[in-house]
PDB file of C-alpha atoms in Angstrom:
ATOM      1  CA  UNK A   1       0.040  -0.136   0.097  1.00  0.00           C
ATOM      2  CA  UNK A   2       1.192   3.555  -0.817  1.00  0.00           C
ATOM      3  CA  UNK A   3       1.338   5.517   2.481  1.00  0.00           C
ATOM      4  CA  UNK A   4       3.181   7.762   4.692  1.00  0.00           C
ATOM      5  CA  UNK A   5       2.942   7.331   8.527  1.00  0.00           C
ATOM      6  CA  UNK A   6       4.210   9.789  10.737  1.00  0.00           C
ATOM      7  CA  UNK A   7       5.486   9.414  14.450  1.00  0.00           C
ATOM      8  CA  UNK A   8       7.050  10.886  17.092  1.00  0.00           C
ATOM      9  CA  UNK A   9       4.691  13.684  18.359  1.00  0.00           C
ATOM     10  CA  UNK A  10       3.527  14.221  21.995  1.00  0.00           C
ATOM     11  CA  UNK A  11       3.598  16.850  24.917  1.00  0.00           C
ATOM     12  CA  UNK A  12       6.897  18.811  25.074  1.00  0.00           C
ATOM     13  CA  UNK A  13       7.890  21.805  27.230  1.00  0.00           C
ATOM     14  CA  UNK A  14       8.976  24.990  25.812  1.00  0.00           C
ATOM     15  CA  UNK A  15      12.345  25.003  25.044  1.00  0.00           C
ATOM     16  CA  UNK A  16      12.767  21.468  24.619  1.00  0.00           C
ATOM     17  CA  UNK A  17      13.474  18.888  21.453  1.00  0.00           C
ATOM     18  CA  UNK A  18      11.365  16.622  19.626  1.00  0.00           C
ATOM     19  CA  UNK A  19      12.325  14.358  16.580  1.00  0.00           C
ATOM     20  CA  UNK A  20       9.367  13.357  14.054  1.00  0.00           C
ATOM     21  CA  UNK A  21       9.933  10.515  11.659  1.00  0.00           C
ATOM     22  CA  UNK A  22       7.982   9.569   8.537  1.00  0.00           C
ATOM     23  CA  UNK A  23       7.810   6.013   7.470  1.00  0.00           C
ATOM     24  CA  UNK A  24       7.271   5.693   3.549  1.00  0.00           C
ATOM     25  CA  UNK A  25       5.966   2.332   1.597  1.00  0.00           C
ATOM     26  CA  UNK A  26       4.639   1.447  -1.343  1.00  0.00           C
ATOM     27  CA  UNK A  27       6.782   3.887  -3.838  1.00  0.00           C
ATOM     28  CA  UNK A  28      10.324   4.511  -4.775  1.00  0.00           C
ATOM     29  CA  UNK A  29      10.808   6.682  -1.633  1.00  0.00           C
ATOM     30  CA  UNK A  30      14.376   7.763  -2.736  1.00  0.00           C
ATOM     31  CA  UNK A  31      13.229   8.980  -6.201  1.00  0.00           C
ATOM     32  CA  UNK A  32      11.210  12.040  -4.384  1.00  0.00           C
ATOM     33  CA  UNK A  33      11.704  15.071  -2.514  1.00  0.00           C
ATOM     34  CA  UNK A  34       9.745  15.156   0.526  1.00  0.00           C
ATOM     35  CA  UNK A  35       8.431  17.818   2.964  1.00  0.00           C
ATOM     36  CA  UNK A  36       7.058  18.514   6.341  1.00  0.00           C
ATOM     37  CA  UNK A  37       3.683  20.772   6.381  1.00  0.00           C
ATOM     38  CA  UNK A  38       2.152  21.574   9.829  1.00  0.00           C
ATOM     39  CA  UNK A  39      -1.341  22.967  10.728  1.00  0.00           C
ATOM     40  CA  UNK A  40      -2.044  24.432  13.930  1.00  0.00           C
ATOM     41  CA  UNK A  41      -5.379  23.368  15.625  1.00  0.00           C
ATOM     42  CA  UNK A  42      -8.243  25.225  13.569  1.00  0.00           C
ATOM     43  CA  UNK A  43      -5.820  26.954  11.324  1.00  0.00           C
ATOM     44  CA  UNK A  44      -4.502  26.466   7.840  1.00  0.00           C
ATOM     45  CA  UNK A  45      -1.587  24.762   6.199  1.00  0.00           C
ATOM     46  CA  UNK A  46       1.918  26.077   6.638  1.00  0.00           C
ATOM     47  CA  UNK A  47       4.853  24.496   4.707  1.00  0.00           C
ATOM     48  CA  UNK A  48       7.808  23.959   7.193  1.00  0.00           C
ATOM     49  CA  UNK A  49      10.436  22.199   5.449  1.00  0.00           C
ATOM     50  CA  UNK A  50      11.455  20.171   2.372  1.00  0.00           C
ATOM     51  CA  UNK A  51      14.413  18.174   1.072  1.00  0.00           C
ATOM     52  CA  UNK A  52      15.289  16.975  -2.501  1.00  0.00           C
ATOM     53  CA  UNK A  53      15.674  13.033  -3.222  1.00  0.00           C
ATOM     54  CA  UNK A  54      19.543  13.057  -2.379  1.00  0.00           C
ATOM     55  CA  UNK A  55      19.593  15.350   0.683  1.00  0.00           C
ATOM     56  CA  UNK A  56      21.729  17.924  -1.464  1.00  0.00           C
ATOM     57  CA  UNK A  57      19.186  20.677  -1.154  1.00  0.00           C
ATOM     58  CA  UNK A  58      16.836  21.754   1.619  1.00  0.00           C
ATOM     59  CA  UNK A  59      14.397  24.661   2.694  1.00  0.00           C
ATOM     60  CA  UNK A  60      12.891  25.798   5.888  1.00  0.00           C
ATOM     61  CA  UNK A  61      10.002  28.329   6.593  1.00  0.00           C
ATOM     62  CA  UNK A  62      11.199  31.544   8.209  1.00  0.00           C
ATOM     63  CA  UNK A  63       9.438  30.744  11.402  1.00  0.00           C
ATOM     64  CA  UNK A  64      11.746  27.418  11.796  1.00  0.00           C
ATOM     65  CA  UNK A  65      14.951  28.244  10.280  1.00  0.00           C
ATOM     66  CA  UNK A  66      17.741  27.825  12.679  1.00  0.00           C
ATOM     67  CA  UNK A  67      15.499  25.530  14.876  1.00  0.00           C
ATOM     68  CA  UNK A  68      14.310  22.598  12.758  1.00  0.00           C
ATOM     69  CA  UNK A  69      16.543  20.208  10.778  1.00  0.00           C
ATOM     70  CA  UNK A  70      15.135  17.998   7.946  1.00  0.00           C
ATOM     71  CA  UNK A  71      16.744  14.901   6.891  1.00  0.00           C
ATOM     72  CA  UNK A  72      16.175  11.267   5.454  1.00  0.00           C
ATOM     73  CA  UNK A  73      17.617   7.936   5.181  1.00  0.00           C
ATOM     74  CA  UNK A  74      16.724   6.563   1.704  1.00  0.00           C
ATOM     75  CA  UNK A  75      17.831   2.935   2.787  1.00  0.00           C
ATOM     76  CA  UNK A  76      15.245   3.052   5.526  1.00  0.00           C
ATOM     77  CA  UNK A  77      12.528   4.834   3.552  1.00  0.00           C
ATOM     78  CA  UNK A  78      12.148   7.460   6.163  1.00  0.00           C
ATOM     79  CA  UNK A  79      12.217  11.204   6.504  1.00  0.00           C
ATOM     80  CA  UNK A  80      12.879  13.059   9.603  1.00  0.00           C
ATOM     81  CA  UNK A  81      12.126  16.369  11.600  1.00  0.00           C
ATOM     82  CA  UNK A  82      14.473  17.443  14.313  1.00  0.00           C
ATOM     83  CA  UNK A  83      12.821  20.090  16.218  1.00  0.00           C
ATOM     84  CA  UNK A  84      14.939  22.085  18.815  1.00  0.00           C
ATOM     85  CA  UNK A  85      14.138  25.250  21.282  1.00  0.00           C
ATOM     86  CA  UNK A  86      10.299  24.488  20.634  1.00  0.00           C
ATOM     87  CA  UNK A  87       7.741  27.344  21.271  1.00  0.00           C
ATOM     88  CA  UNK A  88       4.314  27.269  21.954  1.00  0.00           C
ATOM     89  CA  UNK A  89       3.663  28.286  18.615  1.00  0.00           C
ATOM     90  CA  UNK A  90       5.011  25.152  17.276  1.00  0.00           C
ATOM     91  CA  UNK A  91       1.891  23.430  18.354  1.00  0.00           C
ATOM     92  CA  UNK A  92       0.216  21.644  15.405  1.00  0.00           C
ATOM     93  CA  UNK A  93      -0.258  18.518  13.479  1.00  0.00           C
ATOM     94  CA  UNK A  94       2.825  17.867  11.443  1.00  0.00           C
ATOM     95  CA  UNK A  95       2.309  16.124   8.210  1.00  0.00           C
ATOM     96  CA  UNK A  96       4.610  14.223   6.141  1.00  0.00           C
ATOM     97  CA  UNK A  97       4.242  14.920   2.159  1.00  0.00           C
ATOM     98  CA  UNK A  98       5.663  13.327  -1.077  1.00  0.00           C
ATOM     99  CA  UNK A  99       6.657  15.745  -3.867  1.00  0.00           C
ATOM    100  CA  UNK A 100       6.142  14.770  -7.616  1.00  0.00           C
ATOM    101  CA  UNK A 101       9.545  15.787  -8.283  1.00  0.00           C
ATOM    102  CA  UNK A 102      13.013  14.708  -7.130  1.00  0.00           C
ATOM    103  CA  UNK A 103      14.304  18.014  -7.054  1.00  0.00           C
ATOM    104  CA  UNK A 104      11.315  19.711  -5.107  1.00  0.00           C
ATOM    105  CA  UNK A 105       9.389  22.340  -6.203  1.00  0.00           C
ATOM    106  CA  UNK A 106       6.382  20.511  -7.212  1.00  0.00           C
ATOM    107  CA  UNK A 107       3.046  19.695  -5.702  1.00  0.00           C
ATOM    108  CA  UNK A 108       2.226  17.143  -3.072  1.00  0.00           C
ATOM    109  CA  UNK A 109       0.279  13.934  -4.173  1.00  0.00           C
ATOM    110  CA  UNK A 110       0.487  12.128  -1.261  1.00  0.00           C
ATOM    111  CA  UNK A 111       0.340  12.959   2.843  1.00  0.00           C
ATOM    112  CA  UNK A 112       0.322  11.180   5.890  1.00  0.00           C
ATOM    113  CA  UNK A 113      -2.431  11.309   8.403  1.00  0.00           C
ATOM    114  CA  UNK A 114      -0.349  13.615  10.587  1.00  0.00           C
ATOM    115  CA  UNK A 115       1.331  13.462  14.178  1.00  0.00           C
ATOM    116  CA  UNK A 116       0.190  16.091  16.770  1.00  0.00           C
ATOM    117  CA  UNK A 117       2.976  18.103  18.675  1.00  0.00           C
ATOM    118  CA  UNK A 118       1.724  20.126  21.671  1.00  0.00           C
ATOM    119  CA  UNK A 119       4.338  22.543  23.261  1.00  0.00           C
ATOM    120  CA  UNK A 120       3.206  23.383  26.707  1.00  0.00           C
ATOM    121  CA  UNK A 121       4.646  23.682  30.155  1.00  0.00           C
TER     122      UNK A 121
ATOM    123  CA  UNK B   1       8.068  34.959  -0.595  1.00  0.00           C
ATOM    124  CA  UNK B   2       4.979  34.519  -2.741  1.00  0.00           C
ATOM    125  CA  UNK B   3       1.708  35.186  -0.676  1.00  0.00           C
ATOM    126  CA  UNK B   4      -1.309  33.518  -1.570  1.00  0.00           C
ATOM    127  CA  UNK B   5      -4.701  34.812  -0.956  1.00  0.00           C
ATOM    128  CA  UNK B   6      -7.923  32.853  -0.859  1.00  0.00           C
ATOM    129  CA  UNK B   7     -11.424  34.416  -1.236  1.00  0.00           C
ATOM    130  CA  UNK B   8     -13.772  34.173   0.439  1.00  0.00           C
ATOM    131  CA  UNK B   9     -12.890  32.694   3.852  1.00  0.00           C
ATOM    132  CA  UNK B  10     -16.187  31.015   4.029  1.00  0.00           C
ATOM    133  CA  UNK B  11     -18.634  30.118   1.302  1.00  0.00           C
ATOM    134  CA  UNK B  12     -22.274  28.787   1.928  1.00  0.00           C
ATOM    135  CA  UNK B  13     -23.625  27.223  -1.050  1.00  0.00           C
ATOM    136  CA  UNK B  14     -26.717  24.513  -1.302  1.00  0.00           C
ATOM    137  CA  UNK B  15     -26.474  21.123  -2.552  1.00  0.00           C
ATOM    138  CA  UNK B  16     -26.706  20.613  -6.159  1.00  0.00           C
ATOM    139  CA  UNK B  17     -25.465  24.385  -7.027  1.00  0.00           C
ATOM    140  CA  UNK B  18     -22.114  25.480  -8.205  1.00  0.00           C
ATOM    141  CA  UNK B  19     -19.344  26.963  -5.913  1.00  0.00           C
ATOM    142  CA  UNK B  20     -16.838  29.107  -7.168  1.00  0.00           C
ATOM    143  CA  UNK B  21     -13.446  29.574  -5.072  1.00  0.00           C
ATOM    144  CA  UNK B  22     -10.721  32.002  -5.971  1.00  0.00           C
ATOM    145  CA  UNK B  23      -6.873  32.289  -5.257  1.00  0.00           C
ATOM    146  CA  UNK B  24      -4.504  35.176  -5.725  1.00  0.00           C
ATOM    147  CA  UNK B  25      -0.942  35.114  -6.044  1.00  0.00           C
ATOM    148  CA  UNK B  26       1.189  38.147  -4.941  1.00  0.00           C
ATOM    149  CA  UNK B  27       3.203  37.325  -8.192  1.00  0.00           C
ATOM    150  CA  UNK B  28       2.728  35.470 -11.237  1.00  0.00           C
ATOM    151  CA  UNK B  29       3.168  31.599 -10.794  1.00  0.00           C
ATOM    152  CA  UNK B  30       2.396  30.623 -14.228  1.00  0.00           C
ATOM    153  CA  UNK B  31       0.166  27.474 -14.177  1.00  0.00           C
ATOM    154  CA  UNK B  32       2.354  25.954 -11.064  1.00  0.00           C
ATOM    155  CA  UNK B  33      -0.876  25.981  -8.741  1.00  0.00           C
ATOM    156  CA  UNK B  34      -2.372  23.214  -6.843  1.00  0.00           C
ATOM    157  CA  UNK B  35      -5.715  22.747  -4.936  1.00  0.00           C
ATOM    158  CA  UNK B  36      -6.201  20.531  -2.014  1.00  0.00           C
ATOM    159  CA  UNK B  37      -9.440  19.407  -0.286  1.00  0.00           C
ATOM    160  CA  UNK B  38      -9.160  18.897   3.472  1.00  0.00           C
ATOM    161  CA  UNK B  39     -11.995  17.431   5.678  1.00  0.00           C
ATOM    162  CA  UNK B  40     -12.269  17.258   9.441  1.00  0.00           C
ATOM    163  CA  UNK B  41      -9.807  14.946  11.043  1.00  0.00           C
ATOM    164  CA  UNK B  42      -8.071  13.955   7.591  1.00  0.00           C
ATOM    165  CA  UNK B  43      -4.929  14.941   5.843  1.00  0.00           C
ATOM    166  CA  UNK B  44      -5.215  17.004   2.697  1.00  0.00           C
ATOM    167  CA  UNK B  45      -5.820  15.484  -0.692  1.00  0.00           C
ATOM    168  CA  UNK B  46      -4.661  16.621  -3.959  1.00  0.00           C
ATOM    169  CA  UNK B  47      -7.668  17.805  -6.361  1.00  0.00           C
ATOM    170  CA  UNK B  48      -6.036  19.883  -8.976  1.00  0.00           C
ATOM    171  CA  UNK B  49      -2.360  20.333 -10.394  1.00  0.00           C
ATOM    172  CA  UNK B  50      -0.889  22.567 -13.130  1.00  0.00           C
ATOM    173  CA  UNK B  51      -3.893  24.969 -12.389  1.00  0.00           C
ATOM    174  CA  UNK B  52      -6.418  22.700 -14.264  1.00  0.00           C
ATOM    175  CA  UNK B  53      -5.466  19.144 -14.290  1.00  0.00           C
ATOM    176  CA  UNK B  54      -7.680  16.620 -12.047  1.00  0.00           C
ATOM    177  CA  UNK B  55      -5.633  14.427 -10.006  1.00  0.00           C
ATOM    178  CA  UNK B  56      -6.433  10.719 -10.336  1.00  0.00           C
ATOM    179  CA  UNK B  57      -9.837   9.731  -9.023  1.00  0.00           C
ATOM    180  CA  UNK B  58     -10.946  13.217  -8.694  1.00  0.00           C
ATOM    181  CA  UNK B  59     -14.592  13.694 -10.186  1.00  0.00           C
ATOM    182  CA  UNK B  60     -15.246  15.539 -13.141  1.00  0.00           C
ATOM    183  CA  UNK B  61     -17.433  18.266 -11.312  1.00  0.00           C
ATOM    184  CA  UNK B  62     -14.173  19.704  -9.900  1.00  0.00           C
ATOM    185  CA  UNK B  63     -12.497  22.211 -12.406  1.00  0.00           C
ATOM    186  CA  UNK B  64      -9.430  24.574 -11.930  1.00  0.00           C
ATOM    187  CA  UNK B  65      -8.781  27.541 -14.286  1.00  0.00           C
ATOM    188  CA  UNK B  66      -6.202  30.300 -14.356  1.00  0.00           C
ATOM    189  CA  UNK B  67      -2.653  31.310 -15.067  1.00  0.00           C
ATOM    190  CA  UNK B  68      -0.393  34.113 -13.637  1.00  0.00           C
ATOM    191  CA  UNK B  69      -1.795  35.484 -10.268  1.00  0.00           C
ATOM    192  CA  UNK B  70      -5.524  34.703 -10.506  1.00  0.00           C
ATOM    193  CA  UNK B  71      -6.714  31.056 -10.061  1.00  0.00           C
ATOM    194  CA  UNK B  72     -10.484  29.565  -9.655  1.00  0.00           C
ATOM    195  CA  UNK B  73     -11.438  26.540  -8.476  1.00  0.00           C
ATOM    196  CA  UNK B  74     -15.026  25.681  -9.633  1.00  0.00           C
ATOM    197  CA  UNK B  75     -17.369  22.635  -8.112  1.00  0.00           C
ATOM    198  CA  UNK B  76     -20.491  21.903 -10.147  1.00  0.00           C
ATOM    199  CA  UNK B  77     -23.615  20.504  -8.613  1.00  0.00           C
ATOM    200  CA  UNK B  78     -22.110  20.355  -4.946  1.00  0.00           C
ATOM    201  CA  UNK B  79     -22.319  16.751  -3.289  1.00  0.00           C
ATOM    202  CA  UNK B  80     -22.614  16.417   0.389  1.00  0.00           C
ATOM    203  CA  UNK B  81     -19.260  14.893   0.446  1.00  0.00           C
ATOM    204  CA  UNK B  82     -17.702  18.379  -1.062  1.00  0.00           C
ATOM    205  CA  UNK B  83     -18.330  20.308   1.701  1.00  0.00           C
ATOM    206  CA  UNK B  84     -14.804  20.933   3.398  1.00  0.00           C
ATOM    207  CA  UNK B  85     -11.940  23.268   3.272  1.00  0.00           C
ATOM    208  CA  UNK B  86     -10.204  23.887   0.199  1.00  0.00           C
ATOM    209  CA  UNK B  87      -6.370  25.420  -0.092  1.00  0.00           C
ATOM    210  CA  UNK B  88      -4.436  26.377  -3.102  1.00  0.00           C
ATOM    211  CA  UNK B  89      -0.808  26.114  -3.154  1.00  0.00           C
ATOM    212  CA  UNK B  90       1.883  27.870  -5.451  1.00  0.00           C
ATOM    213  CA  UNK B  91       4.930  25.580  -6.519  1.00  0.00           C
ATOM    214  CA  UNK B  92       6.553  27.931  -8.943  1.00  0.00           C
ATOM    215  CA  UNK B  93       9.129  28.873  -6.539  1.00  0.00           C
ATOM    216  CA  UNK B  94      10.385  27.098  -3.688  1.00  0.00           C
ATOM    217  CA  UNK B  95      11.459  27.455  -1.224  1.00  0.00           C
ATOM    218  CA  UNK B  96       9.132  27.928   0.483  1.00  0.00           C
ATOM    219  CA  UNK B  97       6.045  26.364  -0.983  1.00  0.00           C
ATOM    220  CA  UNK B  98       3.285  28.801  -0.200  1.00  0.00           C
ATOM    221  CA  UNK B  99      -0.155  27.902   0.627  1.00  0.00           C
ATOM    222  CA  UNK B 100      -3.524  29.801   0.789  1.00  0.00           C
ATOM    223  CA  UNK B 101      -5.345  30.499   4.203  1.00  0.00           C
ATOM    224  CA  UNK B 102      -8.166  28.407   3.089  1.00  0.00           C
ATOM    225  CA  UNK B 103     -11.656  28.546   1.929  1.00  0.00           C
ATOM    226  CA  UNK B 104     -14.251  26.661   4.108  1.00  0.00           C
ATOM    227  CA  UNK B 105     -17.134  25.470   1.982  1.00  0.00           C
ATOM    228  CA  UNK B 106     -20.279  24.891   4.151  1.00  0.00           C
ATOM    229  CA  UNK B 107     -23.782  23.941   3.412  1.00  0.00           C
ATOM    230  CA  UNK B 108     -26.223  26.665   3.030  1.00  0.00           C
TER     231      UNK B 108
END
């Protein structure tokens, strides 16, 4: 089955760290750029970060630049998001999404169901 | 950074009628524009890409048009399952990938 499954969300205190994972299956993961998109409760979609198929190029939203790091392991069909110095405004559902292109800059044709990150003391 | 603006924020339409949703880009994005549908508790689903091409399995009542800075998603003869939130996204320039703030389509 073609799917993306996120994990690693939970309740974390402000200033702490969390690492999200996204497990891909049913398609050649290493052939595509991948992204993280988040959605605060009751709010719209916000692109967070993206990475090309070979990890050569990455991009970050200004709101997370310097605090979040995207990475991938093509041998494990997995995408990651290391989130440091977490803030209350980072509270959101985090979705993993597949780009249609290997180099990024495309639309997203496959989404995971999301994992909830709550930043609160 | 390209800013995507959707209108209206909420659209009330009766089942069986037509709905027209708009999306404007702060600068030209050619036809590199996608539309997504999101229902409560679900992930977004791709509806339209290339401004006007329906994704696999999307019914013909969904159609997209536009280029440059002005785009439209039209849903003809609304079905009950179409009431959801719709987002546009530009992918002409990245990073970042920009989404609109969404239009909630509700039953009138």
